[in-house]
mmCIF file of C-alpha atoms in Angstrom:
data_model
loop_
_atom_site.group_PDB
_atom_site.id
_atom_site.type_symbol
_atom_site.label_atom_id
_atom_site.label_comp_id
_atom_site.label_asym_id
_atom_site.label_seq_id
_atom_site.Cartn_x
_atom_site.Cartn_y
_atom_site.Cartn_z
ATOM 1 C CA PRO A 26 20.571 24.849 -9.199
ATOM 2 C CA PRO A 27 20.049 27.962 -7.073
ATOM 3 C CA GLY A 28 16.681 28.136 -5.350
ATOM 4 C CA GLN A 29 15.828 24.469 -5.874
ATOM 5 C CA ARG A 30 15.542 21.891 -3.115
ATOM 6 C CA PHE A 31 16.258 18.226 -3.623
ATOM 7 C CA ASP A 32 14.043 15.877 -1.639
ATOM 8 C CA VAL A 33 15.995 12.700 -2.418
ATOM 9 C CA VAL A 34 19.506 12.092 -3.692
ATOM 10 C CA ASP A 35 19.368 8.566 -5.172
ATOM 11 C CA VAL A 36 22.845 7.005 -5.240
ATOM 12 C CA PHE A 37 23.772 4.431 -7.886
ATOM 13 C CA ARG A 38 27.517 4.367 -7.162
ATOM 14 C CA ASN A 39 30.044 2.026 -5.594
ATOM 15 C CA SER A 40 30.040 2.208 -1.821
ATOM 16 C CA ASP A 41 33.536 3.749 -1.858
ATOM 17 C CA ASP A 42 32.156 6.672 -3.903
ATOM 18 C CA VAL A 43 29.467 7.571 -1.362
ATOM 19 C CA PRO A 44 31.313 10.087 0.911
ATOM 20 C CA PRO A 45 31.616 12.904 -1.662
ATOM 21 C CA VAL A 46 27.999 12.353 -2.740
ATOM 22 C CA ILE A 47 26.939 12.708 0.905
ATOM 23 C CA ASP A 48 28.988 15.909 1.169
ATOM 24 C CA ASP A 49 27.227 17.290 -1.909
ATOM 25 C CA ALA A 50 23.794 16.248 -0.601
ATOM 26 C CA ILE A 51 24.492 18.058 2.674
ATOM 27 C CA ALA A 52 25.773 21.120 0.811
ATOM 28 C CA VAL A 53 22.605 21.459 -1.291
ATOM 29 C CA GLY A 54 20.275 20.838 1.659
ATOM 30 C CA ALA A 55 18.815 17.568 0.409
ATOM 31 C CA GLY A 56 16.115 15.953 2.510
ATOM 32 C CA MET A 57 17.540 12.460 2.328
ATOM 33 C CA VAL A 58 19.911 10.110 0.558
ATOM 34 C CA TRP A 59 18.871 6.740 -0.804
ATOM 35 C CA LEU A 60 21.689 4.255 -1.376
ATOM 36 C CA GLN A 61 20.621 1.568 -3.828
ATOM 37 C CA LEU A 62 20.939 -2.212 -3.470
ATOM 38 C CA GLY A 63 24.465 -3.209 -2.517
ATOM 39 C CA VAL A 64 25.455 0.355 -1.606
ATOM 40 C CA ALA A 65 26.366 1.245 1.983
ATOM 41 C CA HIS A 66 28.978 3.388 3.730
ATOM 42 C CA PRO A 67 28.399 3.528 7.508
ATOM 43 C CA GLN A 68 30.640 6.533 8.163
ATOM 44 C CA ALA A 69 29.102 8.621 5.376
ATOM 45 C CA GLN A 70 25.603 7.546 6.428
ATOM 46 C CA ALA A 71 26.327 8.679 9.994
ATOM 47 C CA LYS A 72 27.590 12.021 8.666
ATOM 48 C CA ALA A 73 24.384 12.466 6.656
ATOM 49 C CA GLN A 74 22.209 11.631 9.652
ATOM 50 C CA ALA A 75 24.191 14.010 11.877
ATOM 51 C CA ALA A 76 23.495 16.744 9.311
ATOM 52 C CA GLY A 77 19.757 16.022 9.523
ATOM 53 C CA LEU A 78 19.329 13.996 6.325
ATOM 54 C CA GLY A 79 17.276 10.834 6.243
ATOM 55 C CA VAL A 80 19.209 7.788 5.058
ATOM 56 C CA VAL A 81 18.078 4.574 3.368
ATOM 57 C CA HIS A 82 20.716 2.061 2.324
ATOM 58 C CA ASN A 83 20.869 -1.227 0.444
ATOM 59 C CA ARG A 84 17.327 -0.842 -0.934
ATOM 60 C CA CYS A 85 15.838 -0.225 -4.368
ATOM 61 C CA ILE A 86 13.564 2.805 -4.549
ATOM 62 C CA LYS A 87 11.621 1.322 -7.501
ATOM 63 C CA LEU A 88 11.008 -2.024 -5.782
ATOM 64 C CA ASP A 89 9.932 -0.296 -2.580
ATOM 65 C CA HIS A 90 7.587 1.997 -4.524
ATOM 66 C CA MET A 91 6.065 -0.959 -6.378
ATOM 67 C CA ALA A 92 5.536 -2.813 -3.077
ATOM 68 C CA TRP A 93 3.910 0.277 -1.578
ATOM 69 C CA LEU A 94 1.547 0.564 -4.574
ATOM 70 C CA ALA A 95 0.660 -3.122 -4.342
ATOM 71 C CA GLN A 96 -0.479 -2.639 -0.740
ATOM 72 C CA GLY A 97 -3.081 -0.328 -2.201
#
């Protein structure tokens, strides 16, 4: 939506579907993309990084958040 900024684009798609999601994340000025467990696309990840987005791949945002909370 106009005027809104997206901090994280969380991707639950097949790896082959990642490039257009990366293009959209770049277009909206997202801060980063998070590719869930089993999801990776090196070329699209490199494109995102070159555009200034942070990239996390093959990780679960919920599991990482729970681990962070457990560290207290």
